[in-house]
XYZ file of C-alpha atoms in Angstrom:
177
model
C 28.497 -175.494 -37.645
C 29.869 -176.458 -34.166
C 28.190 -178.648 -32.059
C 28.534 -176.186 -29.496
C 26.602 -173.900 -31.969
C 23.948 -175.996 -32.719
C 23.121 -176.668 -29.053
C 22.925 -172.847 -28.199
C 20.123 -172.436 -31.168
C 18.313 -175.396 -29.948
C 18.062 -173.708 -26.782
C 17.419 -169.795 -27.857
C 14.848 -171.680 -29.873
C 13.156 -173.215 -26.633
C 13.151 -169.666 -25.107
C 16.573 -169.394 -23.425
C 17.181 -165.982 -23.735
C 20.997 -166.217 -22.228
C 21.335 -168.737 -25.353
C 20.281 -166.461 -27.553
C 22.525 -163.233 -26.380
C 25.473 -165.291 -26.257
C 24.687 -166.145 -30.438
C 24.508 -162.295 -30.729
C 27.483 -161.683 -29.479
C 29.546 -164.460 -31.209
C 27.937 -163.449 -34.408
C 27.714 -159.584 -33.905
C 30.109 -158.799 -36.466
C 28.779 -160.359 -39.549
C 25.528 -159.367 -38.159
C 26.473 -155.292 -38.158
C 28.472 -155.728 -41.520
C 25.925 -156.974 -43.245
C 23.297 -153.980 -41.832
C 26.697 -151.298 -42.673
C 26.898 -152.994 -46.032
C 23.683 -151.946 -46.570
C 23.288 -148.196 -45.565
C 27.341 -146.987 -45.133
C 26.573 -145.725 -41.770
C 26.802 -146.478 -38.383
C 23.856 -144.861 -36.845
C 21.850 -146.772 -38.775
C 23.740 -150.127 -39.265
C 23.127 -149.838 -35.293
C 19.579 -149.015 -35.414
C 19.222 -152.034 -37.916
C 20.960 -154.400 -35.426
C 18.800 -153.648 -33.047
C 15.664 -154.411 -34.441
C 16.830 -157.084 -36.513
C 17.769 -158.180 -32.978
C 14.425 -157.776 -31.636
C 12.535 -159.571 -34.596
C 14.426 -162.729 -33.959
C 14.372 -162.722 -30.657
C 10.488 -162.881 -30.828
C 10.142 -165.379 -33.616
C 13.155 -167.245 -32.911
C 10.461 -170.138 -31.686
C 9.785 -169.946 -35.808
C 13.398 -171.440 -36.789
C 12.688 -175.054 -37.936
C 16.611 -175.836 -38.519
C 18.579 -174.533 -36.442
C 21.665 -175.283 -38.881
C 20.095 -172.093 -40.871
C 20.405 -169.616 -37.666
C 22.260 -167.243 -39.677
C 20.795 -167.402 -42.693
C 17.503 -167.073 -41.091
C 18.713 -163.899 -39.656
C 20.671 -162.176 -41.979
C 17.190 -162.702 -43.694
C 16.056 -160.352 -41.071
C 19.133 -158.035 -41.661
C 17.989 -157.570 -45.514
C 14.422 -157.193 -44.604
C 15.041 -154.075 -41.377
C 17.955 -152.864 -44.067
C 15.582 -152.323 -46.564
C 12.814 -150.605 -44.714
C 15.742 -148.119 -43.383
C 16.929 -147.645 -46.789
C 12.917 -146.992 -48.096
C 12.948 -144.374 -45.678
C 15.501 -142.539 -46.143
C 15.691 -140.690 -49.459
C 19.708 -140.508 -50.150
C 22.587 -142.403 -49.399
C 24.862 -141.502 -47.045
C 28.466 -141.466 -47.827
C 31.004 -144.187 -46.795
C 33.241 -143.029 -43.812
C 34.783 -146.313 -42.661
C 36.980 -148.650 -44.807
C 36.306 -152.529 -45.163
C 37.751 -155.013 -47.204
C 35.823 -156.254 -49.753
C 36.684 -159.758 -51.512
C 34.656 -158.748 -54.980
C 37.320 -156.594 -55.875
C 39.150 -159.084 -57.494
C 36.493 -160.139 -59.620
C 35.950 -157.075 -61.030
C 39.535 -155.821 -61.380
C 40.035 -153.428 -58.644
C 42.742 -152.700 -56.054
C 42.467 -153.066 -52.384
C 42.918 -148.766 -52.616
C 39.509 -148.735 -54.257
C 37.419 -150.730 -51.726
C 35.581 -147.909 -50.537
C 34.667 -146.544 -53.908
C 32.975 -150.721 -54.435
C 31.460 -151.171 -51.252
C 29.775 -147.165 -51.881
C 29.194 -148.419 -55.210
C 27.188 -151.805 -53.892
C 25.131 -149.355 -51.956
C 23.996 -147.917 -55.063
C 22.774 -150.681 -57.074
C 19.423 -151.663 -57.264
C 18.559 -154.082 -54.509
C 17.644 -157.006 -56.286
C 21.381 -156.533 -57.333
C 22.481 -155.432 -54.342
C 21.602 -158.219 -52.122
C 22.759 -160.999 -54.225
C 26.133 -159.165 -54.682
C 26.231 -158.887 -50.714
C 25.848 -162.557 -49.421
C 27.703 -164.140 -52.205
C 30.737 -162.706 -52.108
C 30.859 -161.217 -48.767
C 29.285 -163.959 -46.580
C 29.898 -166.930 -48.657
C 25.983 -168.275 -49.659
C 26.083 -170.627 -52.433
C 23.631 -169.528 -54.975
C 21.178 -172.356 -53.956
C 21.107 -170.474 -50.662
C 20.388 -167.389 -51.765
C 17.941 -168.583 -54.049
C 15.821 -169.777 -50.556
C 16.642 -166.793 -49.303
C 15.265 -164.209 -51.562
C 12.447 -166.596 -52.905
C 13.824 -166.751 -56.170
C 15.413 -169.260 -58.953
C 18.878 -170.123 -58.931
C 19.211 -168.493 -62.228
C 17.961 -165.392 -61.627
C 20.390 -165.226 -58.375
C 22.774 -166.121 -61.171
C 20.912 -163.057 -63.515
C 20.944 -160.581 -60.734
C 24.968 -161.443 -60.057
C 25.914 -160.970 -63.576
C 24.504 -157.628 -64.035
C 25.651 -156.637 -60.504
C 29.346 -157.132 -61.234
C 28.928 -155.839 -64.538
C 27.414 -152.660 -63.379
C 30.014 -152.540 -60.859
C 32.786 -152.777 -63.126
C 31.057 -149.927 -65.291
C 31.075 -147.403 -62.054
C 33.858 -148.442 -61.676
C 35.915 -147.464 -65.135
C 33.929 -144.209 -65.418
C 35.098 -143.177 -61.997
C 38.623 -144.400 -62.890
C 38.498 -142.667 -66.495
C 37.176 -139.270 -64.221
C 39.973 -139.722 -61.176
């Protein structure tokens, strides 16, 4: 993290609101990924933003280490995500393309990245969310483990069957197309 970085938290975390938009905007891409990667769709992915927004802005006084800013609110992220995705009773289809690094762990082409990242949205979320912030934000497993309040190797469990579920979906849809 950038010293630069780590000053702006300090102050968002004192109440400087300016602080805190301009960390929003340097981070607002990984910040609406992670909500699209989620619920494929940008009405909601938006809607998720926002109050994902809104929850850390009021409890941003809450952050302890300032070096976990984003993990602390991708946190958020998972938790607004999943409340969407309890409320709403089927999953919207994929209509926008992103490149997704797990492909190449479970044998796929860059053609196929929509098919994975529809795929993700489909496992079971204690799959699902492992799946996400390993391989597309780059947690260790240690990290996720704080994250999700779980052991490492059950992070390590969840990953495992994720990719191999993944893979499954993946040859029965290439068997059927």
């Amino acid at each position: 993290m950038e010293e630069k970085d780590y000053k702006l938290i300090k102050k968002a975390i004192k109440g400087n609101k300016n602080a805190f938009e301009r960390l929003l905007k340097k981070n607002y891409e990984q910040i609406y990924r992670t909500a699209y990667l989620y619920v494929h769709n940008k009405e909601d992915a938006l809607d998720i933003v926002q109050e994902a927004t809104y929850q850390a802005l009021i409890s941003i006084h809450t952050l302890k280490h300032p070096e976990y800013f984003m993990t602390w609110f991708t946190k958020i992220i998972i938790r607004c995500a999943g409340q969407v995705l309890s409320r709403r009773e089927n999953i919207v289809s994929l209509t926008e393309g992103i490149s997704f690094k797990l492909n190449s762990d479970i044998g796929v082409v860059d053609n196929d990245s929509l098919y994975i990242i529809e795929a993700i949205g489909k496992l079971k979320e204690n799959y699902r969310t492992p799946i996400i912030l390993f391989y597309y934000h780059d947690y260790s497993i240690k990290t996720i483990s704080k994250m999700m309040n779980i052991p490492e190797g059950t992070v390590k469990t969840y990953l495992s069957r994720g990719k191999a579920e993944l893979k499954k979906k993946f040859e029965r849809e290439r068997s059927y197309g």
